[in-house]
CSV table of C-alpha atoms in Angstrom, one decimal:
chain,number,residue,atom,x,y,z
A,295,MET,CA,-41.3,-4.4,-132.7
A,296,ALA,CA,-44.5,-5.7,-132.0
A,297,VAL,CA,-48.0,-4.0,-131.4
A,298,LEU,CA,-49.6,-5.5,-128.2
A,299,ARG,CA,-52.6,-5.4,-126.1
A,300,ARG,CA,-52.8,-7.7,-123.2
A,301,VAL,CA,-55.2,-10.4,-123.1
A,302,ALA,CA,-57.3,-10.3,-119.9
A,303,LEU,CA,-56.1,-12.5,-116.9
A,304,ALA,CA,-59.7,-13.7,-116.5
A,305,LEU,CA,-59.5,-15.3,-119.7
A,306,ALA,CA,-56.3,-16.8,-119.3
A,307,LEU,CA,-57.6,-18.4,-115.7
A,308,ALA,CA,-60.7,-19.1,-117.4
A,309,LEU,CA,-58.9,-21.9,-120.2
A,310,LEU,CA,-58.3,-24.2,-117.2
A,311,VAL,CA,-61.6,-25.1,-117.1
A,312,THR,CA,-62.2,-25.8,-120.5
A,313,PRO,CA,-62.7,-29.1,-121.5
A,314,PRO,CA,-60.0,-31.5,-122.4
A,315,ALA,CA,-61.4,-33.0,-125.5
A,316,HIS,CA,-61.6,-29.5,-126.7
A,317,ALA,CA,-58.9,-27.1,-127.6
A,318,ASP,CA,-59.2,-23.8,-125.4
A,319,GLU,CA,-59.8,-20.5,-126.6
A,320,VAL,CA,-56.2,-19.0,-127.4
A,321,ARG,CA,-55.6,-22.4,-129.6
A,322,ASP,CA,-59.1,-21.5,-131.1
A,323,SER,CA,-57.2,-18.3,-131.9
A,324,GLN,CA,-54.6,-19.5,-133.8
A,325,GLN,CA,-56.8,-22.0,-136.4
A,326,GLN,CA,-56.9,-19.2,-139.1
A,327,VAL,CA,-52.7,-18.9,-138.8
A,328,ILE,CA,-52.3,-22.7,-138.4
A,329,LYS,CA,-54.3,-23.1,-142.1
A,330,THR,CA,-52.4,-20.3,-143.8
A,331,LEU,CA,-49.4,-22.0,-143.2
A,332,ARG,CA,-50.5,-25.7,-143.5
A,333,LEU,CA,-49.1,-27.0,-140.4
A,334,PRO,CA,-50.9,-29.8,-139.9
A,335,GLU,CA,-49.7,-31.0,-142.9
A,336,ALA,CA,-46.3,-29.5,-142.4
A,337,TRP,CA,-45.9,-31.3,-139.0
A,338,LYS,CA,-46.0,-34.5,-140.3
A,339,THR,CA,-42.7,-34.5,-142.0
A,340,SER,CA,-41.3,-32.4,-139.1
A,341,LYS,CA,-41.9,-30.5,-135.8
A,342,GLY,CA,-38.9,-28.7,-135.2
A,343,GLU,CA,-37.0,-31.6,-133.3
A,344,GLY,CA,-33.5,-31.2,-132.8
A,345,VAL,CA,-33.2,-27.6,-133.9
A,346,THR,CA,-32.1,-24.8,-131.5
A,347,VAL,CA,-33.7,-21.0,-132.2
A,348,ALA,CA,-32.1,-18.8,-130.9
A,349,VAL,CA,-34.6,-15.6,-130.3
A,350,LEU,CA,-32.6,-12.1,-130.0
A,351,ASP,CA,-35.1,-10.2,-128.0
A,352,SER,CA,-36.3,-8.3,-124.6
A,353,GLY,CA,-36.0,-12.1,-122.8
A,354,VAL,CA,-38.2,-15.1,-122.5
A,355,ASP,CA,-39.7,-16.2,-119.7
A,356,PRO,CA,-38.6,-20.3,-119.2
A,357,ASP,CA,-41.5,-20.8,-117.0
A,358,HIS,CA,-44.5,-20.2,-119.3
A,359,ARG,CA,-46.4,-23.5,-119.2
A,360,ASP,CA,-46.5,-23.2,-122.8
A,361,LEU,CA,-42.7,-23.0,-122.9
A,362,ALA,CA,-41.3,-24.7,-120.1
A,363,GLY,CA,-38.6,-27.4,-120.7
A,364,SER,CA,-37.8,-25.9,-124.1
A,365,VAL,CA,-35.9,-22.3,-123.0
A,366,THR,CA,-32.5,-22.0,-122.2
A,367,VAL,CA,-31.7,-18.3,-120.7
A,368,GLY,CA,-28.6,-16.9,-122.4
A,369,THR,CA,-26.5,-14.1,-122.3
A,370,ASP,CA,-27.9,-11.0,-121.6
A,371,TYR,CA,-26.4,-7.8,-123.5
A,372,THR,CA,-28.4,-5.4,-121.6
A,373,VAL,CA,-27.0,-5.3,-118.1
A,374,GLY,CA,-26.3,-1.8,-116.7
A,375,ALA,CA,-28.9,-0.1,-118.8
A,376,ASN,CA,-31.9,-1.0,-116.1
A,377,PRO,CA,-31.0,0.2,-112.5
A,378,ASP,CA,-30.0,-2.8,-110.3
A,379,GLY,CA,-32.9,-4.7,-109.0
A,380,VAL,CA,-35.1,-4.2,-112.2
A,381,ALA,CA,-36.0,-7.7,-113.0
A,382,PRO,CA,-36.6,-7.4,-117.3
A,383,LEU,CA,-40.3,-7.2,-118.5
A,384,ARG,CA,-39.6,-10.3,-121.3
A,385,VAL,CA,-43.0,-9.7,-122.9
A,386,HIS,CA,-42.0,-9.2,-126.4
A,387,GLY,CA,-39.3,-11.7,-126.3
A,388,THR,CA,-41.9,-14.4,-124.9
A,389,TYR,CA,-44.3,-13.5,-127.3
A,390,MET,CA,-41.8,-14.4,-130.3
A,391,ALA,CA,-40.6,-17.4,-128.5
A,392,SER,CA,-43.7,-19.1,-128.0
A,393,LEU,CA,-45.1,-18.2,-131.7
A,394,ILE,CA,-42.0,-20.2,-132.7
A,395,ALA,CA,-41.8,-23.3,-130.3
A,396,GLY,CA,-44.8,-23.1,-128.3
A,397,HIS,CA,-45.9,-26.8,-127.1
A,398,GLY,CA,-49.1,-26.0,-125.6
A,399,HIS,CA,-49.7,-27.5,-122.3
A,400,GLY,CA,-52.6,-29.8,-120.5
A,401,PRO,CA,-53.8,-33.1,-121.7
A,402,GLY,CA,-52.5,-34.0,-125.1
A,403,ASN,CA,-51.1,-30.3,-125.1
A,404,ALA,CA,-54.1,-29.0,-126.6
A,405,HIS,CA,-54.0,-26.0,-124.2
A,406,GLY,CA,-52.4,-22.8,-125.0
A,407,VAL,CA,-50.1,-21.6,-127.6
A,408,ILE,CA,-48.8,-24.1,-130.0
A,409,GLY,CA,-45.7,-22.8,-132.1
A,410,VAL,CA,-44.9,-23.6,-135.5
A,411,ALA,CA,-41.9,-25.8,-134.6
A,412,PRO,CA,-43.2,-26.6,-131.0
A,413,ARG,CA,-40.5,-29.9,-130.5
A,414,ALA,CA,-37.7,-27.4,-131.5
A,415,ARG,CA,-35.5,-25.5,-128.2
A,416,ILE,CA,-35.5,-21.8,-127.9
A,417,LEU,CA,-32.3,-20.0,-126.5
A,418,SER,CA,-32.8,-16.5,-125.3
A,419,VAL,CA,-30.3,-13.9,-126.0
A,420,ARG,CA,-31.7,-10.5,-124.7
A,421,VAL,CA,-30.1,-7.7,-126.8
A,422,ILE,CA,-32.9,-5.1,-126.5
A,423,LEU,CA,-35.4,-3.1,-123.7
A,424,GLU,CA,-39.0,-2.7,-123.8
A,425,GLU,CA,-40.2,0.5,-124.1
A,426,GLU,CA,-41.5,0.3,-120.3
A,427,GLU,CA,-38.3,-0.5,-118.7
A,428,PRO,CA,-37.0,2.5,-116.9
A,429,GLY,CA,-33.2,1.8,-118.5
A,430,PHE,CA,-35.1,1.8,-122.0
A,431,GLY,CA,-33.4,5.3,-122.8
A,432,GLN,CA,-30.1,4.9,-121.6
A,433,PHE,CA,-29.6,1.6,-123.4
A,434,ASN,CA,-30.9,3.0,-126.8
A,435,THR,CA,-28.5,6.3,-126.3
A,436,ALA,CA,-24.9,4.5,-124.9
A,437,LYS,CA,-22.7,3.9,-127.2
A,438,ARG,CA,-21.8,1.2,-125.5
A,439,TYR,CA,-24.9,-1.1,-126.5
A,440,GLU,CA,-24.4,0.0,-129.8
A,441,ASP,CA,-23.1,-3.6,-131.3
A,442,VAL,CA,-25.0,-5.8,-129.1
A,443,VAL,CA,-27.0,-7.4,-131.6
A,444,ALA,CA,-23.9,-8.0,-133.7
A,445,GLU,CA,-22.5,-9.8,-129.9
A,446,GLY,CA,-25.9,-11.7,-130.0
A,447,ILE,CA,-26.2,-13.4,-133.5
A,448,ARG,CA,-22.4,-14.8,-133.0
A,449,TYR,CA,-22.8,-15.6,-129.4
A,450,ALA,CA,-25.8,-17.6,-130.6
A,451,VAL,CA,-23.9,-19.1,-133.5
A,452,ASP,CA,-20.9,-20.1,-131.1
A,453,GLN,CA,-23.7,-21.9,-128.8
A,454,GLY,CA,-25.1,-24.2,-131.9
A,455,ALA,CA,-28.2,-22.3,-132.7
A,456,GLN,CA,-29.7,-23.2,-136.3
A,457,VAL,CA,-32.3,-20.6,-136.8
A,458,VAL,CA,-32.0,-17.0,-135.1
A,459,ASN,CA,-35.0,-14.7,-134.8
A,460,MET,CA,-34.9,-11.0,-135.1
A,461,SER,CA,-37.8,-9.6,-134.5
A,462,ILE,CA,-36.2,-5.8,-133.9
A,463,SER,CA,-35.4,-3.0,-136.6
A,464,LYS,CA,-33.0,-0.2,-136.1
A,465,GLU,CA,-32.6,2.6,-139.0
A,466,LEU,CA,-28.6,2.0,-139.1
A,467,ALA,CA,-26.3,-1.0,-139.6
A,468,THR,CA,-22.8,-0.8,-137.9
A,469,GLN,CA,-20.0,-2.9,-139.6
A,470,LYS,CA,-19.6,-5.2,-136.9
A,471,GLU,CA,-23.1,-6.2,-137.4
A,472,ARG,CA,-22.5,-6.9,-141.2
A,473,GLU,CA,-19.5,-8.9,-139.9
A,474,ALA,CA,-21.7,-11.0,-137.7
A,475,VAL,CA,-24.2,-11.6,-140.1
A,476,ARG,CA,-21.8,-13.0,-142.8
A,477,TYR,CA,-19.9,-15.2,-140.0
A,478,ALA,CA,-23.2,-16.8,-138.9
A,479,ILE,CA,-24.0,-17.8,-142.6
A,480,SER,CA,-20.8,-18.9,-143.1
A,481,LYS,CA,-21.7,-21.3,-139.9
A,482,GLY,CA,-24.5,-22.5,-142.0
A,483,VAL,CA,-27.5,-20.2,-139.7
A,484,VAL,CA,-30.4,-19.0,-141.1
A,485,LEU,CA,-31.2,-15.6,-140.1
A,486,VAL,CA,-34.6,-14.2,-140.1
A,487,ALA,CA,-35.9,-10.5,-139.2
A,488,ALA,CA,-38.8,-8.3,-139.0
A,489,ALA,CA,-38.8,-6.3,-142.2
A,490,GLY,CA,-40.2,-3.1,-140.0
A,491,ASN,CA,-43.4,-1.4,-139.4
A,492,ASP,CA,-43.3,2.2,-140.8
A,493,GLY,CA,-44.9,1.7,-143.9
A,494,ALA,CA,-47.8,3.7,-143.2
A,495,ARG,CA,-45.3,7.0,-143.1
A,496,LYS,CA,-44.6,8.6,-145.9
A,497,PRO,CA,-42.0,6.9,-148.4
A,498,ALA,CA,-38.2,7.5,-148.2
A,499,ALA,CA,-36.5,9.5,-150.7
A,500,SER,CA,-35.9,5.8,-152.2
A,501,GLY,CA,-39.5,5.7,-152.8
A,502,PHE,CA,-40.0,2.8,-150.5
A,503,ALA,CA,-40.4,2.3,-147.0
A,504,PRO,CA,-37.4,2.6,-144.9
A,505,TYR,CA,-35.1,-0.2,-144.9
A,506,SER,CA,-34.8,-1.6,-141.7
A,507,TYR,CA,-31.6,-3.7,-140.1
A,508,PRO,CA,-31.1,-6.1,-139.5
A,509,ALA,CA,-33.4,-7.6,-141.8
A,510,ALA,CA,-31.9,-5.3,-145.0
A,511,PHE,CA,-28.7,-7.1,-144.7
A,512,PRO,CA,-27.8,-9.7,-147.8
A,513,GLY,CA,-28.3,-13.1,-146.4
A,514,VAL,CA,-31.2,-12.4,-144.1
A,515,VAL,CA,-34.9,-13.5,-144.8
A,516,SER,CA,-36.4,-10.0,-144.3
A,517,VAL,CA,-40.2,-10.8,-143.7
A,518,ALA,CA,-43.5,-8.6,-143.9
A,519,ALA,CA,-46.5,-8.5,-142.6
A,520,THR,CA,-50.2,-9.4,-143.9
A,521,ASP,CA,-53.6,-8.8,-142.6
A,522,SER,CA,-56.7,-11.3,-142.5
A,523,GLY,CA,-57.0,-11.1,-146.1
A,524,LEU,CA,-53.2,-12.0,-146.8
A,525,ARG,CA,-52.6,-8.7,-148.7
A,526,ARG,CA,-49.5,-6.5,-146.9
A,527,ALA,CA,-50.9,-4.8,-143.8
A,528,SER,CA,-50.7,-1.3,-143.8
A,529,PHE,CA,-47.7,-0.6,-141.4
A,530,SER,CA,-45.7,-3.5,-142.7
A,531,ASN,CA,-42.6,-2.0,-144.6
A,532,TRP,CA,-42.5,-2.2,-148.4
A,533,ASN,CA,-39.1,-2.1,-150.0
A,534,PRO,CA,-36.7,-4.4,-151.9
A,535,SER,CA,-35.3,-6.3,-148.6
A,536,VAL,CA,-38.5,-7.8,-148.1
A,537,LEU,CA,-37.9,-11.5,-149.1
A,538,LEU,CA,-41.5,-13.2,-148.2
A,539,ALA,CA,-44.2,-12.5,-145.9
A,540,ALA,CA,-46.3,-14.4,-142.8
A,541,PRO,CA,-49.5,-13.4,-141.1
A,542,GLY,CA,-48.6,-10.1,-138.8
A,543,VAL,CA,-52.4,-8.7,-137.7
A,544,ASP,CA,-54.1,-10.0,-134.7
A,545,ILE,CA,-51.7,-12.5,-133.5
A,546,LEU,CA,-52.1,-14.4,-130.2
A,547,GLY,CA,-48.9,-15.6,-128.1
A,548,ALA,CA,-48.0,-16.1,-125.0
A,549,GLY,CA,-46.1,-13.6,-122.2
A,550,PRO,CA,-44.5,-14.1,-118.7
A,551,GLY,CA,-46.7,-15.4,-115.8
A,552,ASP,CA,-48.6,-18.1,-117.9
A,553,GLU,CA,-50.4,-14.8,-119.4
A,554,TYR,CA,-51.7,-14.1,-123.2
A,555,TRP,CA,-51.3,-11.3,-125.5
A,556,VAL,CA,-52.5,-10.6,-128.9
A,557,GLY,CA,-50.9,-8.1,-131.4
A,558,ARG,CA,-49.5,-6.9,-134.8
A,559,GLY,CA,-46.2,-6.2,-136.3
A,560,THR,CA,-43.4,-7.6,-138.6
A,561,SER,CA,-42.0,-9.3,-135.3
A,562,GLN,CA,-44.9,-11.5,-135.3
A,563,ALA,CA,-44.5,-12.5,-138.8
A,564,SER,CA,-41.0,-13.0,-138.6
A,565,ALA,CA,-41.3,-15.0,-135.6
A,566,LEU,CA,-43.6,-17.8,-137.5
A,567,VAL,CA,-41.1,-17.7,-140.5
A,568,SER,CA,-38.3,-18.8,-138.1
A,569,GLY,CA,-40.5,-21.3,-137.4
A,570,VAL,CA,-40.8,-22.7,-140.5
A,571,ALA,CA,-36.8,-22.2,-141.1
A,572,ALA,CA,-36.4,-24.5,-138.0
A,573,LEU,CA,-39.0,-27.4,-139.3
A,574,ILE,CA,-36.8,-27.5,-142.5
A,575,LYS,CA,-33.5,-27.6,-140.6
A,576,ALA,CA,-34.7,-30.0,-138.6
A,577,ARG,CA,-35.4,-32.5,-141.6
A,578,TYR,CA,-32.6,-31.3,-143.5
A,579,PRO,CA,-29.7,-30.0,-140.8
A,580,ARG,CA,-27.4,-29.6,-143.1
A,581,MET,CA,-29.3,-27.0,-145.6
A,582,SER,CA,-27.0,-24.6,-146.4
A,583,PRO,CA,-28.9,-20.7,-145.6
A,584,ALA,CA,-29.4,-19.6,-149.4
A,585,MET,CA,-31.2,-22.9,-150.1
A,586,VAL,CA,-33.6,-22.5,-147.2
A,587,SER,CA,-34.4,-19.2,-148.2
A,588,GLN,CA,-35.4,-20.9,-151.9
A,589,ALA,CA,-37.2,-23.6,-150.1
A,590,LEU,CA,-39.3,-21.1,-148.4
A,591,THR,CA,-39.5,-18.2,-151.2
A,592,ARG,CA,-40.6,-21.2,-153.8
A,593,GLY,CA,-43.0,-22.8,-151.3
A,594,ALA,CA,-44.7,-19.5,-150.7
A,595,SER,CA,-48.7,-19.4,-151.3
A,596,GLN,CA,-50.6,-16.0,-152.4
A,597,ARG,CA,-47.7,-15.4,-155.1
A,598,PRO,CA,-48.0,-11.9,-156.4
A,599,SER,CA,-48.9,-11.4,-159.9
A,600,GLY,CA,-45.8,-10.4,-161.0
A,601,GLY,CA,-44.1,-13.4,-159.3
A,602,TYR,CA,-42.6,-10.6,-156.5
A,603,ASP,CA,-43.6,-7.2,-155.3
A,604,THR,CA,-42.0,-5.0,-152.6
A,605,GLY,CA,-44.8,-5.8,-150.1
A,606,THR,CA,-45.0,-9.4,-149.6
A,607,GLY,CA,-41.8,-10.4,-151.6
A,608,PHE,CA,-42.2,-14.0,-153.2
A,609,GLY,CA,-45.8,-14.7,-150.8
A,610,VAL,CA,-46.9,-15.6,-147.8
A,611,VAL,CA,-45.0,-18.4,-146.0
A,612,ASN,CA,-46.2,-22.1,-146.5
A,613,ALA,CA,-44.8,-24.3,-144.2
A,614,ALA,CA,-46.2,-27.5,-146.1
A,615,GLY,CA,-45.2,-26.1,-149.5
A,616,ALA,CA,-41.2,-25.0,-148.3
A,617,LEU,CA,-41.0,-28.6,-146.6
A,618,ALA,CA,-41.9,-30.0,-150.1
A,619,GLU,CA,-39.5,-27.5,-152.0
A,620,ALA,CA,-37.0,-28.3,-149.4
A,621,ALA,CA,-36.9,-31.8,-150.2
A,622,LYS,CA,-36.5,-31.1,-153.9
A,623,LEU,CA,-33.3,-29.3,-152.9
A,624,SER,CA,-32.3,-31.3,-150.3
A,625,GLY,CA,-30.2,-33.2,-153.0
A,626,HIS,CA,-28.4,-30.5,-154.2
A,627,THR,CA,-25.4,-27.8,-152.8
A,628,LEU,CA,-24.4,-24.4,-153.7
A,629,THR,CA,-21.1,-26.6,-155.1
A,630,ALA,CA,-21.1,-28.0,-158.7
A,631,ARG,CA,-20.5,-32.0,-158.6
A,632,GLY,CA,-19.4,-34.5,-161.5
A,633,GLU,CA,-16.6,-35.2,-164.0
A,634,ASP,CA,-15.9,-31.6,-164.9
A,635,ALA,CA,-17.1,-30.2,-161.4
A,636,HIS,CA,-13.8,-28.4,-159.6
A,637,ASP,CA,-13.0,-29.6,-156.1
A,638,PRO,CA,-12.9,-26.5,-153.9
A,639,ALA,CA,-10.5,-27.9,-151.2
A,640,ARG,CA,-8.2,-27.8,-154.3
A,641,SER,CA,-6.4,-24.8,-155.7
A,642,LEU,CA,-7.5,-23.8,-159.6
A,643,GLY,CA,-4.7,-24.9,-162.1
A,644,GLY,CA,-1.5,-26.7,-161.4
A,645,ALA,CA,1.4,-25.5,-159.3
A,646,ALA,CA,2.9,-22.3,-160.2
A,647,GLY,CA,6.4,-22.6,-161.2
A,648,PRO,CA,9.8,-20.4,-160.5
A,649,VAL,CA,8.9,-17.2,-162.8
A,650,GLN,CA,11.6,-17.2,-165.6
A,651,VAL,CA,13.2,-13.4,-165.6
A,652,VAL,CA,14.6,-12.3,-169.1
A,653,HIS,CA,17.2,-9.8,-169.3
A,654,ARG,CA,16.9,-7.9,-172.4
A,655,ASP,CA,20.3,-7.0,-174.9
A,656,HIS,CA,19.6,-3.4,-175.3
A,657,ARG,CA,22.4,-3.6,-177.8
A,658,ARG,CA,20.5,-5.6,-179.8
A,659,VAL,CA,17.5,-3.8,-179.2
A,660,ALA,CA,18.9,-0.6,-180.6
A,661,LEU,CA,20.1,-2.4,-183.5
A,662,TYR,CA,16.9,-4.0,-184.6
A,663,GLY,CA,15.2,-0.5,-183.8
A,664,SER,CA,17.4,1.0,-186.2
A,665,ILE,CA,16.7,-1.9,-189.2
A,666,ALA,CA,12.9,-1.5,-188.6
A,667,ALA,CA,13.5,2.4,-189.1
A,668,ALA,CA,15.9,1.8,-192.2
A,669,ALA,CA,13.3,-0.2,-193.6
A,670,ALA,CA,10.4,2.0,-192.8
A,671,VAL,CA,12.0,4.8,-194.9
A,672,ALA,CA,13.0,2.8,-197.7
A,673,ALA,CA,9.5,1.4,-197.7
A,674,LEU,CA,7.7,4.7,-197.5
A,675,THR,CA,10.6,6.2,-200.2
A,676,ALA,CA,9.2,3.4,-202.3
A,677,VAL,CA,5.7,4.0,-202.5
A,678,LEU,CA,6.6,7.5,-203.1
A,679,VAL,CA,8.8,6.6,-206.3
A,680,LEU,CA,6.1,4.1,-207.5
A,681,ALA,CA,3.7,7.0,-207.2
A,682,ALA,CA,5.3,9.4,-209.2
A,683,LEU,CA,5.8,7.1,-212.0
A,684,VAL,CA,2.2,6.2,-212.5
A,685,LYS,CA,1.5,10.0,-212.3
A,686,ARG,CA,4.0,10.5,-215.7
A,687,THR,CA,2.4,7.4,-217.3
A,688,ARG,CA,-1.0,8.7,-216.9
A,689,ARG,CA,0.4,12.2,-218.2
A,690,ALA,CA,1.9,10.5,-221.6
A,691,ASP,CA,-1.1,8.2,-222.5
A,692,ASN,CA,-3.4,11.4,-222.8
A,693,PRO,CA,-3.7,13.0,-226.0
A,694,GLN,CA,-4.9,16.3,-224.8
A,695,ASP,CA,-1.8,16.5,-223.4
A,696,ALA,CA,0.0,17.7,-226.6
C-alpha cells in the first residue's frame, strides 16, 4: 500500500483556468518522474496501445477525466466484506491506474495525470479494501478472502491482460497464489508487484527487510522505491527478491471524483514499472515475461556499483533503455534454434521399442559360479606355492646359512 495525503480540491479546480498552452500544475509535478524514466524518448516507440494492464487493487474510478474511456471494471472479489450499500472508496486503485495509463484531459491532453503507457487500457480487479472502509477488518480476517489475489490473477489472465500490476503486499503466501503466478507466466503475462514498505523496521532473522508477497514469488517483478536522489527510500524493503526500483516519493496521481493525490510507497514504484512493461508488450506482444524482465533490468539506469544490490536491484527503471534492450532481445526466444536444436514439440530420442525380458538360467549361473570359485582357489594356491619356492631359493643362495 502507498502512504497518501490528499491534494486540496481547490488546487484541482484551479487547474481548470490554466492556459491551454501550458501544462497545469499536476503535469508540472510529474516532470521529474517523466525525465527520470525518459518517457518522451520512449513514447516515440510505444505508448502502450493495444495492451491491457490489470490493476489488482481497491478498485478504479472509470469516470475520472484522466482515465475516462480507458477502464474496464472487472470482478470485485471483496463482495460481502463491506456492509450492504457501502460504496468502495477506490482511492488507491485509481491512483495506481493513473500512473500506469492516465491520458490526461483538456486540449491536447495537456492537463492532469499522464501515465507511463497513456494508450494502454486498464482492467480493474478489486482484491483489497482500504483501511478507511468499514469492512477492512472483516476482509483481513475472514478465511474466505484468503485467496482473492490468486483468483484475481487468474481472472485477469483469462480476460486477456498482458500485464498485471499488484501494488499490494502481504507477509504470507498461499499455495493457490503460487499456482496462479505460475499460470500467468505460462500464458505470457508479466506480473509486477510492490516490494513492500517495511524497510525502515529492524531487519528480520534473514538479515534483510521482510519478504513481501506476491513480489517475492519467483517470476514476479519485485519493485523497490527510490527517493528524489534515486537512492533506496528509507521505507522500501530491501532483500534479494528486489529486481529493480522506480521513483516512489512525492508521486502525484489521480483520485476518485477528479481529485489528485500525492504520496510515497513501493506501490507507486510498482505502477510505474507496470507502465514500462506495457510499453514493451505493446511493441513486442509475443515477448515472454522472462525476456521482459531482462529488458527492464538491462535497460535500467543508476546501476549499483556491484551490478546489483538488495535495495534497488539492478537499478532504476528506464523506459527508453528498456525498449532499446527489448529491441535487441526481440529476435530471441527461450528456445534454441538451428539444425542442432531440439524441437520442443517432439519428444527426445526415438520411439521406444518393446522391452526385452532376459530370463536367467539359474543352473548355468550356479555352474559358472562354481567354476569361478574353483579357479580362484587354484590361483590362490599357485601364488602361495610360488611364494614358498622363492623363499627357499633365497635361503639356499645365502652363505650365512651354512
